[in-house]
mmCIF file of C-alpha atoms and ligand atoms in Angstrom:
data_model
loop_
_atom_site.group_PDB
_atom_site.id
_atom_site.type_symbol
_atom_site.label_atom_id
_atom_site.label_comp_id
_atom_site.label_asym_id
_atom_site.label_seq_id
_atom_site.Cartn_x
_atom_site.Cartn_y
_atom_site.Cartn_z
ATOM 1 C CA MET A 1 41.653 4.646 13.589
ATOM 2 C CA ALA A 2 43.266 4.343 17.015
ATOM 3 C CA ARG A 3 46.654 5.165 18.350
ATOM 4 C CA VAL A 4 47.939 1.846 19.722
ATOM 5 C CA ILE A 5 51.006 1.074 21.810
ATOM 6 C CA VAL A 6 52.129 -2.539 21.618
ATOM 7 C CA VAL A 7 54.401 -3.662 24.448
ATOM 8 C CA GLY A 8 56.771 -6.435 23.370
ATOM 9 C CA ALA A 9 58.713 -7.159 20.189
ATOM 10 C CA GLY A 10 58.617 -10.941 20.152
ATOM 11 C CA VAL A 11 56.567 -12.805 17.581
ATOM 12 C CA ILE A 12 53.321 -11.963 19.412
ATOM 13 C CA GLY A 13 53.899 -8.227 19.740
ATOM 14 C CA LEU A 14 55.197 -7.831 16.190
ATOM 15 C CA THR A 15 52.456 -9.913 14.563
ATOM 16 C CA ASN A 16 49.798 -7.966 16.444
ATOM 17 C CA ALA A 17 51.505 -4.714 15.473
ATOM 18 C CA VAL A 18 51.549 -5.656 11.790
ATOM 19 C CA ARG A 19 47.878 -6.674 11.748
ATOM 20 C CA LEU A 20 46.854 -3.519 13.648
ATOM 21 C CA ALA A 21 48.807 -1.335 11.230
ATOM 22 C CA GLU A 22 47.222 -3.178 8.292
ATOM 23 C CA ALA A 23 43.834 -2.396 9.842
ATOM 24 C CA GLY A 24 44.703 1.298 9.649
ATOM 25 C CA HIS A 25 45.770 2.009 13.231
ATOM 26 C CA ARG A 26 48.813 4.041 14.176
ATOM 27 C CA VAL A 27 51.085 1.555 15.934
ATOM 28 C CA ASP A 28 54.181 2.087 18.084
ATOM 29 C CA VAL A 29 55.957 -0.942 19.568
ATOM 30 C CA LEU A 30 57.876 -0.485 22.834
ATOM 31 C CA ALA A 31 60.093 -3.320 23.990
ATOM 32 C CA ARG A 32 62.844 -3.990 26.485
ATOM 33 C CA ASP A 33 64.448 -6.562 24.148
ATOM 34 C CA LEU A 34 64.623 -6.067 20.408
ATOM 35 C CA PRO A 35 63.288 -8.910 18.224
ATOM 36 C CA ARG A 36 66.511 -10.905 17.823
ATOM 37 C CA GLU A 37 67.089 -10.793 21.608
ATOM 38 C CA THR A 38 63.718 -12.327 22.508
ATOM 39 C CA THR A 39 62.578 -15.860 23.315
ATOM 40 C CA SER A 40 60.902 -15.789 19.916
ATOM 41 C CA ALA A 41 64.302 -15.601 18.226
ATOM 42 C CA VAL A 42 65.278 -18.925 19.847
ATOM 43 C CA ALA A 43 62.187 -20.861 18.693
ATOM 44 C CA ALA A 44 62.794 -23.828 16.396
ATOM 45 C CA ALA A 45 60.132 -22.795 14.961
ATOM 46 C CA LEU A 46 57.813 -25.488 13.793
ATOM 47 C CA TRP A 47 54.081 -24.878 13.483
ATOM 48 C CA TYR A 48 52.898 -27.180 16.256
ATOM 49 C CA PRO A 49 50.439 -26.556 19.126
ATOM 50 C CA TYR A 50 52.526 -27.287 22.205
ATOM 51 C CA LEU A 51 52.289 -26.242 25.865
ATOM 52 C CA ALA A 52 49.394 -23.896 25.187
ATOM 53 C CA LEU A 53 45.747 -24.006 26.248
ATOM 54 C CA PRO A 54 42.735 -23.974 26.057
ATOM 55 C CA GLN A 55 42.405 -26.584 23.325
ATOM 56 C CA ASP A 56 39.452 -25.057 21.463
ATOM 57 C CA ARG A 57 40.896 -21.546 21.150
ATOM 58 C CA VAL A 58 44.397 -22.888 20.470
ATOM 59 C CA THR A 59 43.099 -25.118 17.655
ATOM 60 C CA ALA A 60 41.290 -22.169 16.042
ATOM 61 C CA TRP A 61 44.279 -19.794 16.372
ATOM 62 C CA ALA A 62 46.657 -22.466 15.076
ATOM 63 C CA ALA A 63 44.444 -23.224 12.064
ATOM 64 C CA ARG A 64 44.315 -19.542 11.105
ATOM 65 C CA SER A 65 48.074 -19.159 11.550
ATOM 66 C CA TYR A 66 48.683 -22.236 9.389
ATOM 67 C CA GLU A 67 46.780 -20.573 6.522
ATOM 68 C CA VAL A 68 48.737 -17.336 6.822
ATOM 69 C CA PHE A 69 52.124 -19.073 7.079
ATOM 70 C CA ALA A 70 51.321 -21.286 4.073
ATOM 71 C CA ASP A 71 50.705 -18.095 2.131
ATOM 72 C CA LEU A 72 53.880 -16.397 3.439
ATOM 73 C CA ALA A 73 55.894 -19.486 2.437
ATOM 74 C CA THR A 74 55.398 -18.540 -1.225
ATOM 75 C CA ASP A 75 57.821 -15.633 -0.588
ATOM 76 C CA PRO A 76 61.332 -16.861 0.422
ATOM 77 C CA ALA A 77 62.135 -13.425 1.927
ATOM 78 C CA THR A 78 59.790 -14.178 4.845
ATOM 79 C CA GLY A 79 61.928 -17.068 6.127
ATOM 80 C CA VAL A 80 58.860 -19.336 6.128
ATOM 81 C CA ARG A 81 58.994 -22.696 4.347
ATOM 82 C CA MET A 82 56.627 -25.646 4.218
ATOM 83 C CA HIS A 83 58.224 -28.945 5.269
ATOM 84 C CA SER A 84 56.906 -32.444 5.618
ATOM 85 C CA GLY A 85 57.863 -34.274 8.800
ATOM 86 C CA THR A 86 56.961 -36.989 11.235
ATOM 87 C CA GLU A 87 56.009 -37.135 14.898
ATOM 88 C CA VAL A 88 56.826 -40.524 16.403
ATOM 89 C CA PHE A 89 55.477 -42.478 19.398
ATOM 90 C CA ARG A 90 56.662 -45.520 21.302
ATOM 91 C CA SER A 91 53.106 -46.887 21.638
ATOM 92 C CA LEU A 92 49.872 -46.635 19.663
ATOM 93 C CA THR A 93 48.371 -43.136 19.878
ATOM 94 C CA GLN A 94 45.119 -41.410 18.985
ATOM 95 C CA ASP A 95 44.971 -38.469 16.591
ATOM 96 C CA PRO A 96 46.084 -35.180 18.226
ATOM 97 C CA TRP A 97 43.478 -32.876 19.769
ATOM 98 C CA TRP A 98 44.472 -30.180 17.264
ATOM 99 C CA ARG A 99 43.874 -32.524 14.288
ATOM 100 C CA ASP A 100 41.391 -30.075 12.705
ATOM 101 C CA ALA A 101 44.023 -27.340 12.497
ATOM 102 C CA VAL A 102 46.053 -29.083 9.752
ATOM 103 C CA PRO A 103 44.723 -29.741 6.251
ATOM 104 C CA SER A 104 46.015 -33.317 6.193
ATOM 105 C CA LEU A 105 47.672 -35.715 8.600
ATOM 106 C CA ARG A 106 48.661 -39.253 7.613
ATOM 107 C CA ARG A 107 49.289 -42.081 10.065
ATOM 108 C CA VAL A 108 52.673 -43.798 9.831
ATOM 109 C CA THR A 109 52.895 -47.390 10.973
ATOM 110 C CA LEU A 110 55.589 -49.967 11.563
ATOM 111 C CA GLY A 111 57.211 -50.910 8.267
ATOM 112 C CA ASP A 112 56.404 -47.426 6.961
ATOM 113 C CA GLY A 113 59.810 -45.957 7.790
ATOM 114 C CA LEU A 114 59.540 -45.434 11.561
ATOM 115 C CA PRO A 115 62.924 -45.273 13.337
ATOM 116 C CA PRO A 116 63.846 -48.242 15.586
ATOM 117 C CA GLY A 117 61.978 -48.380 18.899
ATOM 118 C CA TYR A 118 58.897 -46.501 17.690
ATOM 119 C CA ALA A 119 55.464 -48.077 17.206
ATOM 120 C CA ASP A 120 53.304 -45.301 15.810
ATOM 121 C CA GLY A 121 53.447 -41.858 14.234
ATOM 122 C CA TRP A 122 51.881 -39.318 11.971
ATOM 123 C CA THR A 123 53.240 -37.211 9.184
ATOM 124 C CA PHE A 124 52.076 -33.840 7.893
ATOM 125 C CA VAL A 125 53.271 -30.776 6.022
ATOM 126 C CA THR A 126 53.734 -27.794 8.299
ATOM 127 C CA PRO A 127 55.273 -24.316 8.232
ATOM 128 C CA VAL A 128 58.832 -24.019 9.530
ATOM 129 C CA VAL A 129 59.897 -20.471 10.348
ATOM 130 C CA GLU A 130 63.497 -19.283 10.352
ATOM 131 C CA MET A 131 62.936 -16.872 13.228
ATOM 132 C CA PRO A 132 65.772 -14.353 12.868
ATOM 133 C CA VAL A 133 64.841 -13.832 9.202
ATOM 134 C CA TYR A 134 61.130 -13.814 9.944
ATOM 135 C CA LEU A 135 61.339 -11.343 12.854
ATOM 136 C CA ASP A 136 63.318 -8.970 10.635
ATOM 137 C CA TRP A 137 60.635 -9.382 7.968
ATOM 138 C CA LEU A 138 57.882 -8.538 10.477
ATOM 139 C CA VAL A 139 59.739 -5.376 11.562
ATOM 140 C CA ALA A 140 60.225 -4.320 7.921
ATOM 141 C CA ARG A 141 56.526 -4.918 7.231
ATOM 142 C CA LEU A 142 55.542 -2.879 10.298
ATOM 143 C CA THR A 143 57.843 -0.038 9.345
ATOM 144 C CA ALA A 144 56.556 -0.044 5.760
ATOM 145 C CA LEU A 145 53.054 0.393 7.199
ATOM 146 C CA GLY A 146 54.172 3.436 9.204
ATOM 147 C CA GLY A 147 54.668 1.690 12.551
ATOM 148 C CA THR A 148 57.682 2.168 14.812
ATOM 149 C CA LEU A 149 59.812 0.046 17.144
ATOM 150 C CA THR A 150 61.570 1.592 20.153
ATOM 151 C CA ARG A 151 63.648 -0.023 22.875
ATOM 152 C CA LEU A 152 62.054 0.880 26.195
ATOM 153 C CA SER A 153 61.666 -1.068 29.410
ATOM 154 C CA LEU A 154 58.360 -0.307 31.090
ATOM 155 C CA SER A 155 57.872 -0.856 34.797
ATOM 156 C CA GLY A 156 54.163 -1.546 34.500
ATOM 157 C CA LEU A 157 50.917 -0.798 32.760
ATOM 158 C CA ALA A 158 50.340 2.932 32.477
ATOM 159 C CA PRO A 159 46.793 4.136 31.822
ATOM 160 C CA ALA A 160 46.222 3.930 28.076
ATOM 161 C CA GLY A 161 45.585 7.659 27.734
ATOM 162 C CA GLU A 162 49.082 8.392 28.998
ATOM 163 C CA GLY A 163 51.445 9.096 26.125
ATOM 164 C CA GLY A 164 48.539 9.664 23.798
ATOM 165 C CA ALA A 165 47.573 6.038 23.171
ATOM 166 C CA ASP A 166 43.951 4.951 22.937
ATOM 167 C CA VAL A 167 44.753 1.303 23.552
ATOM 168 C CA VAL A 168 47.747 -0.642 24.911
ATOM 169 C CA VAL A 169 48.282 -4.182 23.622
ATOM 170 C CA ALA A 170 50.344 -6.034 26.224
ATOM 171 C CA CYS A 171 52.533 -8.770 24.688
ATOM 172 C CA ALA A 172 55.370 -8.997 27.205
ATOM 173 C CA GLY A 173 55.593 -12.816 27.252
ATOM 174 C CA LEU A 174 57.276 -13.927 30.461
ATOM 175 C CA GLY A 175 57.680 -10.226 31.298
ATOM 176 C CA ALA A 176 53.930 -10.177 32.077
ATOM 177 C CA ARG A 177 54.887 -11.427 35.554
ATOM 178 C CA LEU A 178 56.117 -7.918 36.296
ATOM 179 C CA PHE A 179 54.518 -5.870 33.565
ATOM 180 C CA ALA A 180 50.966 -7.119 34.198
ATOM 181 C CA GLY A 181 51.545 -8.462 37.719
ATOM 182 C CA ASP A 182 50.605 -11.955 36.551
ATOM 183 C CA THR A 183 52.610 -14.600 38.404
ATOM 184 C CA SER A 184 50.697 -17.412 36.720
ATOM 185 C CA VAL A 185 53.109 -16.941 33.797
ATOM 186 C CA VAL A 186 56.111 -19.202 34.428
ATOM 187 C CA PRO A 187 59.242 -20.035 32.461
ATOM 188 C CA VAL A 188 59.605 -23.368 30.713
ATOM 189 C CA ARG A 189 63.237 -23.510 29.721
ATOM 190 C CA GLY A 190 64.144 -24.805 26.280
ATOM 191 C CA GLN A 191 67.701 -25.527 25.157
ATOM 192 C CA VAL A 192 68.674 -26.162 21.536
ATOM 193 C CA VAL A 193 71.804 -26.975 19.553
ATOM 194 C CA VAL A 194 72.009 -25.383 16.116
ATOM 195 C CA VAL A 195 74.033 -27.458 13.625
ATOM 196 C CA ARG A 196 75.082 -26.858 10.040
ATOM 197 C CA GLN A 197 72.618 -28.137 7.442
ATOM 198 C CA PHE A 198 73.644 -31.574 6.050
ATOM 199 C CA GLY A 199 70.867 -32.075 3.498
ATOM 200 C CA LEU A 200 67.917 -32.688 5.835
ATOM 201 C CA GLU A 201 64.548 -31.729 4.358
ATOM 202 C CA GLU A 202 62.110 -33.358 6.804
ATOM 203 C CA TRP A 203 61.512 -32.467 10.464
ATOM 204 C CA TRP A 204 61.248 -35.080 13.236
ATOM 205 C CA LEU A 205 59.539 -34.805 16.593
ATOM 206 C CA ASP A 206 59.167 -36.985 19.672
ATOM 207 C CA THR A 207 57.103 -35.338 22.426
ATOM 208 C CA ALA A 208 56.202 -38.512 24.281
ATOM 209 C CA GLY A 209 57.501 -39.399 27.738
ATOM 210 C CA ASP A 210 59.470 -36.963 29.836
ATOM 211 C CA THR A 211 61.817 -35.784 27.103
ATOM 212 C CA LEU A 212 61.236 -33.575 24.092
ATOM 213 C CA THR A 213 63.271 -34.276 20.972
ATOM 214 C CA TYR A 214 63.090 -32.498 17.636
ATOM 215 C CA ILE A 215 65.151 -31.910 14.538
ATOM 216 C CA VAL A 216 63.942 -28.977 12.451
ATOM 217 C CA PRO A 217 65.620 -28.093 9.123
ATOM 218 C CA ARG A 218 66.209 -24.529 7.946
ATOM 219 C CA ALA A 219 67.896 -23.312 4.763
ATOM 220 C CA ASP A 220 71.510 -23.420 6.042
ATOM 221 C CA GLU A 221 71.096 -24.806 9.573
ATOM 222 C CA ILE A 222 69.183 -27.397 11.553
ATOM 223 C CA VAL A 223 67.726 -26.725 15.007
ATOM 224 C CA VAL A 224 68.136 -29.732 17.285
ATOM 225 C CA GLY A 225 66.247 -29.799 20.556
ATOM 226 C CA GLY A 226 65.225 -29.821 23.151
ATOM 227 C CA THR A 227 64.210 -29.544 26.746
ATOM 228 C CA GLU A 228 61.049 -28.666 28.651
ATOM 229 C CA GLU A 229 62.231 -27.528 32.106
ATOM 230 C CA HIS A 230 59.436 -26.021 34.169
ATOM 231 C CA ASP A 231 60.181 -23.066 36.450
ATOM 232 C CA GLU A 232 63.820 -23.051 35.391
ATOM 233 C CA TRP A 233 65.249 -19.567 34.786
ATOM 234 C CA SER A 234 68.816 -20.137 33.579
ATOM 235 C CA ARG A 235 69.502 -18.895 30.058
ATOM 236 C CA THR A 236 72.998 -20.356 30.054
ATOM 237 C CA PRO A 237 73.348 -23.408 27.791
ATOM 238 C CA ASP A 238 74.364 -26.514 29.731
ATOM 239 C CA PRO A 239 76.999 -28.688 27.943
ATOM 240 C CA ALA A 240 75.711 -31.968 29.442
ATOM 241 C CA THR A 241 72.180 -31.126 28.298
ATOM 242 C CA ALA A 242 73.498 -30.336 24.815
ATOM 243 C CA GLY A 243 75.168 -33.768 24.689
ATOM 244 C CA ASP A 244 71.945 -35.441 25.757
ATOM 245 C CA ILE A 245 69.960 -33.535 23.107
ATOM 246 C CA LEU A 246 72.372 -34.652 20.378
ATOM 247 C CA ASP A 247 72.237 -38.282 21.610
ATOM 248 C CA ARG A 248 68.436 -38.331 21.537
ATOM 249 C CA ALA A 249 68.276 -36.633 18.142
ATOM 250 C CA SER A 250 70.850 -39.037 16.649
ATOM 251 C CA ALA A 251 68.539 -41.911 17.488
ATOM 252 C CA LEU A 252 65.956 -40.332 15.188
ATOM 253 C CA VAL A 253 68.312 -38.952 12.520
ATOM 254 C CA PRO A 254 71.744 -40.671 12.731
ATOM 255 C CA ALA A 255 73.475 -37.953 10.646
ATOM 256 C CA VAL A 256 72.994 -35.501 13.539
ATOM 257 C CA ARG A 257 75.865 -37.316 15.292
ATOM 258 C CA GLY A 258 78.495 -36.014 12.846
ATOM 259 C CA ALA A 259 76.979 -32.585 12.270
ATOM 260 C CA VAL A 260 78.976 -29.394 12.811
ATOM 261 C CA VAL A 261 77.686 -27.475 15.844
ATOM 262 C CA VAL A 262 77.173 -23.790 15.056
ATOM 263 C CA ARG A 263 75.838 -22.501 18.397
ATOM 264 C CA HIS A 264 73.893 -23.310 21.568
ATOM 265 C CA LYS A 265 70.782 -21.353 22.597
ATOM 266 C CA VAL A 266 68.345 -21.235 25.491
ATOM 267 C CA GLY A 267 64.939 -19.592 25.658
ATOM 268 C CA LEU A 268 62.321 -19.301 28.393
ATOM 269 C CA ARG A 269 58.858 -20.128 27.079
ATOM 270 C CA PRO A 270 56.117 -17.965 28.655
ATOM 271 C CA ALA A 271 53.790 -20.706 29.947
ATOM 272 C CA ARG A 272 50.436 -20.048 31.592
ATOM 273 C CA PRO A 273 47.491 -22.307 32.515
ATOM 274 C CA ALA A 274 45.728 -20.641 29.545
ATOM 275 C CA VAL A 275 46.800 -18.065 26.978
ATOM 276 C CA ARG A 276 45.509 -14.671 28.091
ATOM 277 C CA LEU A 277 43.801 -12.893 25.211
ATOM 278 C CA GLU A 278 41.172 -10.472 26.445
ATOM 279 C CA ARG A 279 40.392 -6.779 26.707
ATOM 280 C CA GLU A 280 40.335 -5.104 30.113
ATOM 281 C CA GLY A 281 39.433 -1.428 29.795
ATOM 282 C CA ASP A 282 41.942 0.189 27.459
ATOM 283 C CA VAL A 283 44.348 -2.745 27.593
ATOM 284 C CA VAL A 284 44.276 -5.828 25.388
ATOM 285 C CA HIS A 285 46.277 -8.630 26.986
ATOM 286 C CA CYS A 286 47.934 -11.168 24.700
ATOM 287 C CA TYR A 287 50.543 -13.370 26.380
ATOM 288 C CA GLY A 288 51.219 -16.795 27.854
ATOM 289 C CA HIS A 289 51.629 -18.704 24.567
ATOM 290 C CA GLY A 290 53.966 -21.325 26.068
ATOM 291 C CA GLY A 291 55.620 -23.466 23.403
ATOM 292 C CA ALA A 292 53.390 -22.273 20.583
ATOM 293 C CA GLY A 293 53.756 -18.516 20.206
ATOM 294 C CA VAL A 294 54.746 -18.764 16.562
ATOM 295 C CA THR A 295 52.036 -21.346 15.885
ATOM 296 C CA LEU A 296 49.277 -19.176 17.337
ATOM 297 C CA SER A 297 50.522 -15.729 16.317
ATOM 298 C CA TRP A 298 48.325 -14.860 13.311
ATOM 299 C CA GLY A 299 45.155 -16.347 14.783
ATOM 300 C CA CYS A 300 45.662 -14.331 17.963
ATOM 301 C CA ALA A 301 46.450 -11.191 15.977
ATOM 302 C CA ASP A 302 43.119 -11.352 14.154
ATOM 303 C CA GLU A 303 41.354 -11.533 17.510
ATOM 304 C CA VAL A 304 43.423 -8.657 18.922
ATOM 305 C CA VAL A 305 42.423 -6.454 15.968
ATOM 306 C CA GLY A 306 38.779 -7.249 16.750
ATOM 307 C CA LEU A 307 39.256 -6.373 20.423
ATOM 308 C CA VAL A 308 40.973 -3.070 19.635
ATOM 309 C CA GLY A 309 38.024 -2.262 17.381
ATOM 310 C CA SER A 310 37.687 1.010 15.579
ATOM 311 C CA VAL A 311 37.863 3.261 18.699
HETATM 312 C C1 FAD B 1 63.767 -23.659 22.541
HETATM 313 C C2 FAD B 1 62.417 -23.146 22.136
HETATM 314 C C3 FAD B 1 61.792 -23.709 21.029
HETATM 315 C C4 FAD B 1 60.527 -23.253 20.646
HETATM 316 N N1 FAD B 1 59.965 -23.794 19.533
HETATM 317 C C5 FAD B 1 58.748 -23.343 19.128
HETATM 318 C C6 FAD B 1 58.160 -23.873 17.959
HETATM 319 O O1 FAD B 1 58.708 -24.766 17.311
HETATM 320 N N2 FAD B 1 56.942 -23.385 17.574
HETATM 321 C C7 FAD B 1 56.298 -22.403 18.286
HETATM 322 O O2 FAD B 1 55.205 -21.990 17.888
HETATM 323 N N3 FAD B 1 56.855 -21.881 19.407
HETATM 324 C C8 FAD B 1 58.044 -22.341 19.843
HETATM 325 N N4 FAD B 1 58.600 -21.837 20.993
HETATM 326 C C9 FAD B 1 57.802 -20.929 21.839
HETATM 327 C C10 FAD B 1 57.872 -19.495 21.359
HETATM 328 O O3 FAD B 1 59.204 -19.118 21.237
HETATM 329 C C11 FAD B 1 57.148 -18.589 22.365
HETATM 330 O O4 FAD B 1 55.822 -19.044 22.572
HETATM 331 C C12 FAD B 1 57.108 -17.171 21.811
HETATM 332 O O5 FAD B 1 58.405 -16.734 21.546
HETATM 333 C C13 FAD B 1 56.426 -16.210 22.766
HETATM 334 O O6 FAD B 1 56.432 -14.973 22.123
HETATM 335 P P1 FAD B 1 56.166 -13.600 22.879
HETATM 336 O O7 FAD B 1 56.203 -12.549 21.845
HETATM 337 O O8 FAD B 1 54.947 -13.752 23.716
HETATM 338 O O9 FAD B 1 57.369 -13.464 23.928
HETATM 339 P P2 FAD B 1 58.895 -13.010 23.741
HETATM 340 O O10 FAD B 1 59.467 -13.492 22.466
HETATM 341 O O11 FAD B 1 59.576 -13.395 24.991
HETATM 342 O O12 FAD B 1 58.807 -11.431 23.652
HETATM 343 C C14 FAD B 1 58.409 -10.665 24.760
HETATM 344 C C15 FAD B 1 58.696 -9.207 24.490
HETATM 345 O O13 FAD B 1 58.180 -8.431 25.570
HETATM 346 C C16 FAD B 1 59.182 -7.545 25.993
HETATM 347 N N5 FAD B 1 59.008 -7.146 27.393
HETATM 348 C C17 FAD B 1 58.883 -7.938 28.480
HETATM 349 N N6 FAD B 1 58.749 -7.191 29.590
HETATM 350 C C18 FAD B 1 58.788 -5.884 29.191
HETATM 351 C C19 FAD B 1 58.708 -4.647 29.860
HETATM 352 N N7 FAD B 1 58.563 -4.568 31.176
HETATM 353 N N8 FAD B 1 58.812 -3.493 29.134
HETATM 354 C C20 FAD B 1 58.969 -3.545 27.793
HETATM 355 N N9 FAD B 1 59.046 -4.707 27.103
HETATM 356 C C21 FAD B 1 58.959 -5.859 27.790
HETATM 357 C C22 FAD B 1 60.466 -8.330 25.765
HETATM 358 O O14 FAD B 1 61.589 -7.475 25.832
HETATM 359 C C23 FAD B 1 60.171 -8.877 24.385
HETATM 360 O O15 FAD B 1 60.422 -7.904 23.410
HETATM 361 C C24 FAD B 1 59.877 -22.244 21.404
HETATM 362 C C25 FAD B 1 60.512 -21.673 22.497
HETATM 363 C C26 FAD B 1 61.773 -22.115 22.870
HETATM 364 C C27 FAD B 1 62.449 -21.483 24.035
#
């Protein structure tokens, strides 16, 4: 059993903390932002490998996370639900590189219900995670296992022995630029419009071209997105962008046009040429999950537990 400090209380830090506590370690999470203030709280959050590499590790992590989320979806208190949905394309497309991570994926063709202007698509059942509910659930699970969560902004990596920890697990997301001195982590800004639920059960996604459009149903709300703005730091929602998002989404699901807007949100995805998950001395690094932190969380956490070892 080790004494582990996890830095970061987004979906990555909390999932790692829960798995480490389940493995019998003593876990304390330190974070500048509490869970509902993080990028993770803004995520849509559809299980979908997006803006994260390398493909082989991402596919394996995503497949493992899919299994865990499918299991969590049997308990409504987790905020996880399984939803069928469709990704659409304007031209014929090959199966996705992460095809092996989902149990089934069915091609959708013209005449099979594709919206106007689209030529190809695929449909599959995937976990959808209501992040505020889910992050609270992760904290409750951690606490029930004896772990703690404390607000603390750290200026950098202290030697693991300092403060009594055997191992530090660094999950600072975009904060790794300062915290781990890694400037290869860059923000990819995402803006969403949250509208009141109007009876939508299926998600829709269009990632082709230079825009990103999605409509993701939750119990009482629908998350409508989005944007993918590289190296853009503003967390202030832009009204013109919100209008554009709603226009694009209405083309896929016309009822979005008349939906009641509940709020606007922006998050900065922690993008990196490749997710960093490795041990360096007494530090396990786990950050740079781009647009797929939720999707990869449980698969990464299993690997982190292995890297922490039994100390
Ligand atoms: C609009 C939008 C939609 C998205 N949709 C999806 C989706 O559908 N599916 C999906 O899988 N992913 C999605 N994502 C991506 C997902 O949100 C991220 O990949 C994920 O949140 C990254 O999690 P994280 O825990 O690494 O980082 P964060 O959630 O940013 O958490 C980082 C934590 O580290 C802490 N920290 C940073 N620096 C320090 C420091 N110096 N000292 C102490 N603590 C520090 C922060 O305070 C915070 O607690 C979306 C993102 C956005 C913005």
